[in-house]
Amino acid sequence: MNKSHISGSYYHGISVKSKDTIYLCGTTGLQAFYPPDNLELISNQIPMISYYDPELDWILVGSCPGVQIYDCKNHMLIENIQALHTHYCIVSIVKDNNGFWFGSYKGLSRFNPISKDLKNYTRENKDIPFLGVISMNVDSKNTLWLGTTSGLYRYISKVDSFEKISGELINSHISFIQSCKDTLLVLGSTDGIYSFNLKLFYQKGKADFNYYNQLNGYQGDEPRQNGSYMTPEGKLYIGSNTKLSVMDLTHRNWDPKPVKLFVSKVNNRFIKLTENSDTFI
């Protein structure tokens, strides 16, 4: 393997089958990496996202033409779903009890791997209340959560519809979603990190969020699209424009920590502060 070939490539995402097989989505195509030094090129079509399904032993790849599905035993192409969302790349893939879901900035599609049925959801057809899907996650209760161009939604399977969660709070791009067992969702947004109390939502239907930015704990700048990885031990790695951050979700205290307000001017005039600098006179 040419190691400089890996270091010189730009990668959009990684899917882990096992410690012995890692799938890389890069500018040279879809590659299988076998540590420590073996690399196999599966397809030279540039992928945007990948998803490994352990049940079927498939690797699904989202690209601008659509979605390609490969059998991981021999890396043969077994399904090529073309022209899903015209002129838009598939940037997120997940699986729930209804099948595989493919998201793009154009809309959403659902694919049944058994029947091969495909259903498209678009705003033009009034199937969805949002424009596009950037990130998705399925929690331990098999609820599909969608990070969209206009906030957080969940899919309600019984009525085949989508519900917005706390629309007055989060209306920005949700770049990634990670679930921690049945207690938390962690969301990456253009303005920082949100934690969503999943346990409280299921118990009482209440949407309770905590927010983190440079002022109260999270030091990154704009979390990257699907740029997060959860380890089996509960550590969440978050990539951003400026740094890689790590959050330990098993020990973290999610109690609210309000940002302390500091006032230095009133009506463009500097104010005098008391000795402890938290009140002005």
Short mmCIF file of C-alpha atoms in Angstrom, two decimals:
data_model
loop_
_atom_site.label_atom_id
_atom_site.label_comp_id
_atom_site.label_asym_id
_atom_site.label_seq_id
_atom_site.Cartn_x
_atom_site.Cartn_y
_atom_site.Cartn_z
CA MET A 1 0.00 0.00 0.00
CA ASN A 2 1.14 3.52 -0.79
CA LYS A 3 0.71 5.27 2.57
CA SER A 4 1.15 8.68 0.96
CA HIS A 5 -1.93 7.84 -1.11
CA ILE A 6 -4.02 7.82 2.08
CA SER A 7 -2.46 10.91 3.62
CA GLY A 8 -2.86 12.87 0.38
CA SER A 9 -6.57 12.11 -0.02
CA TYR A 10 -9.54 14.01 1.33
CA TYR A 11 -12.02 11.78 3.16
CA HIS A 12 -15.73 12.46 3.61
CA GLY A 13 -16.51 9.67 6.04
CA ILE A 14 -15.54 6.34 7.55
CA SER A 15 -17.56 3.18 8.23
CA VAL A 16 -16.16 0.51 10.53
CA LYS A 17 -17.06 -3.12 9.89
CA SER A 18 -14.56 -4.47 12.40
CA LYS A 19 -11.11 -3.72 13.71
CA ASP A 20 -9.82 -5.52 10.61
CA THR A 21 -11.94 -3.75 7.96
CA ILE A 22 -12.56 -0.02 7.65
CA TYR A 23 -14.30 1.63 4.69
CA LEU A 24 -13.01 5.02 3.55
CA CYS A 25 -14.94 7.52 1.42
CA GLY A 26 -12.35 9.65 -0.32
CA THR A 27 -11.58 11.71 -3.38
CA THR A 28 -10.17 8.64 -5.10
CA GLY A 29 -13.32 6.57 -4.47
CA LEU A 30 -14.53 3.93 -2.01
CA GLN A 31 -11.66 2.04 -0.39
CA ALA A 32 -11.41 -0.83 2.08
CA PHE A 33 -8.56 -0.43 4.55
CA TYR A 34 -7.19 -3.52 6.28
CA PRO A 35 -4.85 -2.40 9.09
CA PRO A 36 -2.01 -1.95 9.30
CA ASP A 37 -1.07 -1.44 5.66
CA ASN A 38 -3.44 -2.99 3.09
CA LEU A 39 -5.74 -0.87 0.95
CA GLU A 40 -8.27 -2.03 -1.67
CA LEU A 41 -10.00 0.27 -4.16
CA ILE A 42 -13.61 -0.89 -4.52
CA SER A 43 -14.96 1.88 -6.75
CA ASN A 44 -13.49 5.05 -8.23
CA GLN A 45 -16.84 6.83 -8.08
CA ILE A 46 -16.48 9.58 -5.49
CA PRO A 47 -18.64 8.84 -2.41
CA MET A 48 -20.04 11.40 0.02
CA ILE A 49 -21.09 9.05 2.84
CA SER A 50 -21.11 5.34 3.65
CA TYR A 51 -23.08 3.08 5.97
CA TYR A 52 -22.21 -0.46 7.04
CA ASP A 53 -25.13 -2.81 7.74
CA PRO A 54 -23.96 -5.76 9.89
CA GLU A 55 -27.22 -7.68 9.44
CA LEU A 56 -26.87 -7.96 5.65
CA ASP A 57 -23.10 -7.44 5.56
CA TRP A 58 -23.53 -4.62 3.06
CA ILE A 59 -21.71 -1.35 2.60
CA LEU A 60 -23.99 1.38 1.23
CA VAL A 61 -22.42 4.40 -0.43
CA GLY A 62 -24.06 7.75 -1.08
CA SER A 63 -22.86 9.71 -4.10
CA CYS A 64 -24.15 12.39 -6.43
CA PRO A 65 -25.72 9.90 -8.89
CA GLY A 66 -27.50 8.02 -6.07
CA VAL A 67 -26.70 5.04 -3.81
CA GLN A 68 -24.53 2.02 -4.54
CA ILE A 69 -24.76 -1.15 -2.43
CA TYR A 70 -21.88 -3.61 -2.22
CA ASP A 71 -21.69 -7.10 -0.74
CA CYS A 72 -18.84 -7.02 1.78
CA LYS A 73 -17.90 -10.66 1.18
CA ASN A 74 -16.52 -9.97 -2.31
CA HIS A 75 -17.20 -6.25 -2.78
CA MET A 76 -19.48 -6.91 -5.74
CA LEU A 77 -22.02 -4.24 -6.67
CA ILE A 78 -25.46 -5.70 -5.93
CA GLU A 79 -27.66 -2.60 -6.23
CA ASN A 80 -27.24 0.73 -8.03
CA ILE A 81 -30.03 3.18 -7.23
CA GLN A 82 -29.66 6.08 -9.66
CA ALA A 83 -31.14 9.58 -9.96
CA LEU A 84 -32.63 9.68 -6.46
CA HIS A 85 -32.47 13.44 -6.01
CA THR A 86 -31.56 15.13 -9.29
CA HIS A 87 -28.45 17.34 -9.05
CA TYR A 88 -28.00 16.58 -5.33
CA CYS A 89 -25.62 14.19 -3.54
CA ILE A 90 -26.73 11.67 -0.93
CA VAL A 91 -25.03 12.87 2.27
CA SER A 92 -26.65 10.70 4.98
CA ILE A 93 -27.72 7.03 5.27
CA VAL A 94 -29.28 5.07 8.14
CA LYS A 95 -31.45 1.99 8.66
CA ASP A 96 -34.52 1.42 10.83
CA ASN A 97 -37.36 -1.13 10.85
CA ASN A 98 -38.81 0.48 7.72
CA GLY A 99 -35.65 0.00 5.66
CA PHE A 100 -32.80 2.23 4.56
CA TRP A 101 -33.12 6.02 4.50
CA PHE A 102 -31.16 8.25 2.14
CA GLY A 103 -30.93 11.99 2.76
CA SER A 104 -29.74 14.93 0.64
CA TYR A 105 -30.19 18.70 0.50
CA LYS A 106 -33.06 17.97 -1.90
CA GLY A 107 -35.11 15.58 0.23
CA LEU A 108 -35.37 12.04 1.59
CA SER A 109 -35.84 8.51 0.22
CA ARG A 110 -36.76 5.19 1.84
CA PHE A 111 -35.63 1.87 0.35
CA ASN A 112 -36.88 -1.60 1.29
CA PRO A 113 -34.02 -4.09 0.72
CA ILE A 114 -36.41 -7.05 0.49
CA SER A 115 -39.15 -5.76 -1.83
CA LYS A 116 -36.87 -3.18 -3.53
CA ASP A 117 -39.63 -0.59 -3.09
CA LEU A 118 -38.43 3.00 -3.12
CA LYS A 119 -40.34 6.02 -1.81
CA ASN A 120 -39.20 9.62 -2.27
CA TYR A 121 -40.12 12.46 0.08
CA THR A 122 -39.74 15.99 -1.28
CA ARG A 123 -40.89 19.43 -0.25
CA GLU A 124 -42.16 20.05 -3.77
CA ASN A 125 -44.67 17.21 -3.32
CA LYS A 126 -45.44 18.39 0.24
CA ASP A 127 -44.16 15.11 1.70
CA ILE A 128 -41.77 16.86 4.10
CA PRO A 129 -41.89 20.21 5.96
CA PHE A 130 -38.16 20.85 5.47
CA LEU A 131 -35.91 21.35 2.47
CA GLY A 132 -33.12 18.84 2.96
CA VAL A 133 -31.65 16.22 5.30
CA ILE A 134 -28.03 16.57 6.40
CA SER A 135 -27.75 13.93 9.13
CA MET A 136 -29.80 11.07 10.59
CA ASN A 137 -29.75 8.73 13.57
CA VAL A 138 -31.87 5.83 14.82
CA ASP A 139 -32.06 5.55 18.61
CA SER A 140 -32.53 2.47 20.81
CA LYS A 141 -36.33 2.70 20.46
CA ASN A 142 -36.01 2.62 16.65
CA THR A 143 -37.06 6.25 16.28
CA LEU A 144 -35.61 7.97 13.22
CA TRP A 145 -34.21 11.43 13.99
CA LEU A 146 -33.41 13.82 11.18
CA GLY A 147 -31.01 16.74 11.22
CA THR A 148 -32.29 19.06 8.52
CA THR A 149 -31.52 22.45 7.03
CA SER A 150 -34.05 23.91 9.47
CA GLY A 151 -33.70 22.03 12.74
CA LEU A 152 -34.42 18.66 14.36
CA TYR A 153 -37.29 16.37 13.27
CA ARG A 154 -38.45 12.88 14.12
CA TYR A 155 -40.25 10.42 11.86
CA ILE A 156 -43.64 9.11 13.06
CA SER A 157 -44.00 5.75 11.36
CA LYS A 158 -47.68 5.18 12.17
CA VAL A 159 -48.80 8.15 10.09
CA ASP A 160 -45.77 8.41 7.78
CA SER A 161 -45.08 12.01 8.75
CA PHE A 162 -42.43 14.22 10.33
CA GLU A 163 -42.61 16.26 13.54
CA LYS A 164 -40.40 19.24 14.33
CA ILE A 165 -38.84 19.30 17.80
CA SER A 166 -38.61 22.65 19.59
CA GLY A 167 -38.77 24.75 16.45
CA GLU A 168 -38.48 28.03 18.33
CA LEU A 169 -35.08 26.98 19.70
CA ILE A 170 -33.22 25.31 16.84
CA ASN A 171 -33.82 26.43 13.27
CA SER A 172 -30.29 26.05 11.91
CA HIS A 173 -28.49 23.24 10.06
CA ILE A 174 -28.03 20.09 12.16
CA SER A 175 -24.69 18.75 10.96
CA PHE A 176 -24.66 15.50 12.96
CA ILE A 177 -26.81 13.47 15.38
CA GLN A 178 -25.49 10.89 17.85
CA SER A 179 -27.58 8.93 20.35
CA CYS A 180 -26.27 7.70 23.70
CA LYS A 181 -28.34 4.65 24.68
CA ASP A 182 -31.88 5.80 25.50
CA THR A 183 -30.94 8.92 27.44
CA LEU A 184 -29.43 11.53 25.10
CA LEU A 185 -29.19 12.88 21.60
CA VAL A 186 -26.18 15.07 20.87
CA LEU A 187 -26.59 17.47 17.95
CA GLY A 188 -24.00 19.44 16.03
CA SER A 189 -25.21 22.80 14.76
CA THR A 190 -23.70 25.81 13.03
CA ASP A 191 -23.66 27.63 16.37
CA GLY A 192 -22.38 24.86 18.67
CA ILE A 193 -23.46 21.62 20.36
CA TYR A 194 -26.90 20.76 21.73
CA SER A 195 -27.80 17.90 24.05
CA PHE A 196 -31.40 16.68 23.93
CA ASN A 197 -32.82 14.84 26.95
CA LEU A 198 -34.21 11.80 25.18
CA LYS A 199 -35.29 10.05 28.37
CA LEU A 200 -37.42 13.03 29.45
CA PHE A 201 -38.92 13.32 25.97
CA TYR A 202 -40.10 9.70 25.98
CA GLN A 203 -41.39 9.90 29.55
CA LYS A 204 -43.20 13.26 29.45
CA GLY A 205 -43.09 14.48 25.86
CA LYS A 206 -40.99 17.48 26.92
CA ALA A 207 -38.23 18.85 24.68
CA ASP A 208 -35.35 19.82 26.98
CA PHE A 209 -32.06 21.04 25.47
CA ASN A 210 -28.69 22.14 26.80
CA TYR A 211 -26.45 24.30 24.65
CA TYR A 212 -22.65 24.41 24.55
CA ASN A 213 -20.27 26.79 22.77
CA GLN A 214 -16.91 28.47 23.39
CA LEU A 215 -18.27 30.22 26.49
CA ASN A 216 -19.33 27.15 28.43
CA GLY A 217 -17.40 24.07 27.37
CA TYR A 218 -17.28 23.37 23.63
CA GLN A 219 -14.25 24.98 21.96
CA GLY A 220 -14.77 23.92 18.34
CA ASP A 221 -16.06 26.06 15.49
CA GLU A 222 -18.93 24.72 13.35
CA PRO A 223 -19.07 20.92 13.79
CA ARG A 224 -18.51 19.19 10.46
CA GLN A 225 -21.20 17.44 8.46
CA ASN A 226 -21.53 13.90 9.85
CA GLY A 227 -18.16 14.56 11.48
CA SER A 228 -18.74 12.64 14.70
CA TYR A 229 -17.93 9.16 15.97
CA MET A 230 -19.21 7.37 19.07
CA THR A 231 -16.99 4.71 20.63
CA PRO A 232 -18.49 1.64 22.35
CA GLU A 233 -17.26 3.13 25.65
CA GLY A 234 -19.43 6.24 25.22
CA LYS A 235 -16.82 8.75 24.07
CA LEU A 236 -17.99 11.10 21.33
CA TYR A 237 -15.39 12.50 18.92
CA ILE A 238 -16.43 15.71 17.13
CA GLY A 239 -14.60 17.21 14.18
CA SER A 240 -14.93 20.92 13.45
CA ASN A 241 -13.34 23.66 11.35
CA THR A 242 -10.74 24.29 14.05
CA LYS A 243 -10.15 21.19 16.20
CA LEU A 244 -11.07 17.66 17.23
CA SER A 245 -13.05 17.52 20.48
CA VAL A 246 -13.87 14.56 22.73
CA MET A 247 -16.91 14.34 25.02
CA ASP A 248 -17.30 11.56 27.58
CA LEU A 249 -21.06 11.03 27.61
CA THR A 250 -20.94 8.41 30.37
CA HIS A 251 -19.61 10.80 33.02
CA ARG A 252 -20.63 14.21 31.75
CA ASN A 253 -22.90 16.38 33.89
CA TRP A 254 -25.66 17.68 31.62
CA ASP A 255 -27.16 20.04 34.20
CA PRO A 256 -27.73 23.55 32.78
CA LYS A 257 -24.78 25.93 33.17
CA PRO A 258 -25.99 29.42 32.23
CA VAL A 259 -23.47 31.74 30.64
CA LYS A 260 -22.56 34.58 33.01
CA LEU A 261 -23.41 38.00 31.60
CA PHE A 262 -20.77 40.71 31.85
CA VAL A 263 -21.81 44.31 31.19
CA SER A 264 -19.11 46.85 30.36
CA LYS A 265 -21.12 49.63 28.70
CA VAL A 266 -24.57 51.18 28.98
CA ASN A 267 -25.67 53.58 26.21
CA ASN A 268 -22.10 53.59 24.84
CA ARG A 269 -20.66 54.71 28.18
CA PHE A 270 -18.28 52.62 30.28
CA ILE A 271 -19.67 51.73 33.69
CA LYS A 272 -17.99 51.41 37.08
CA LEU A 273 -17.92 47.95 38.59
CA THR A 274 -17.92 46.81 42.18
CA GLU A 275 -14.79 45.11 43.50
CA ASN A 276 -16.04 41.63 42.71
CA SER A 277 -16.82 42.78 39.13
CA ASP A 278 -20.23 41.16 38.87
CA THR A 279 -22.49 44.16 39.58
CA PHE A 280 -22.28 47.73 38.40
CA ILE A 281 -22.99 50.97 40.32
#
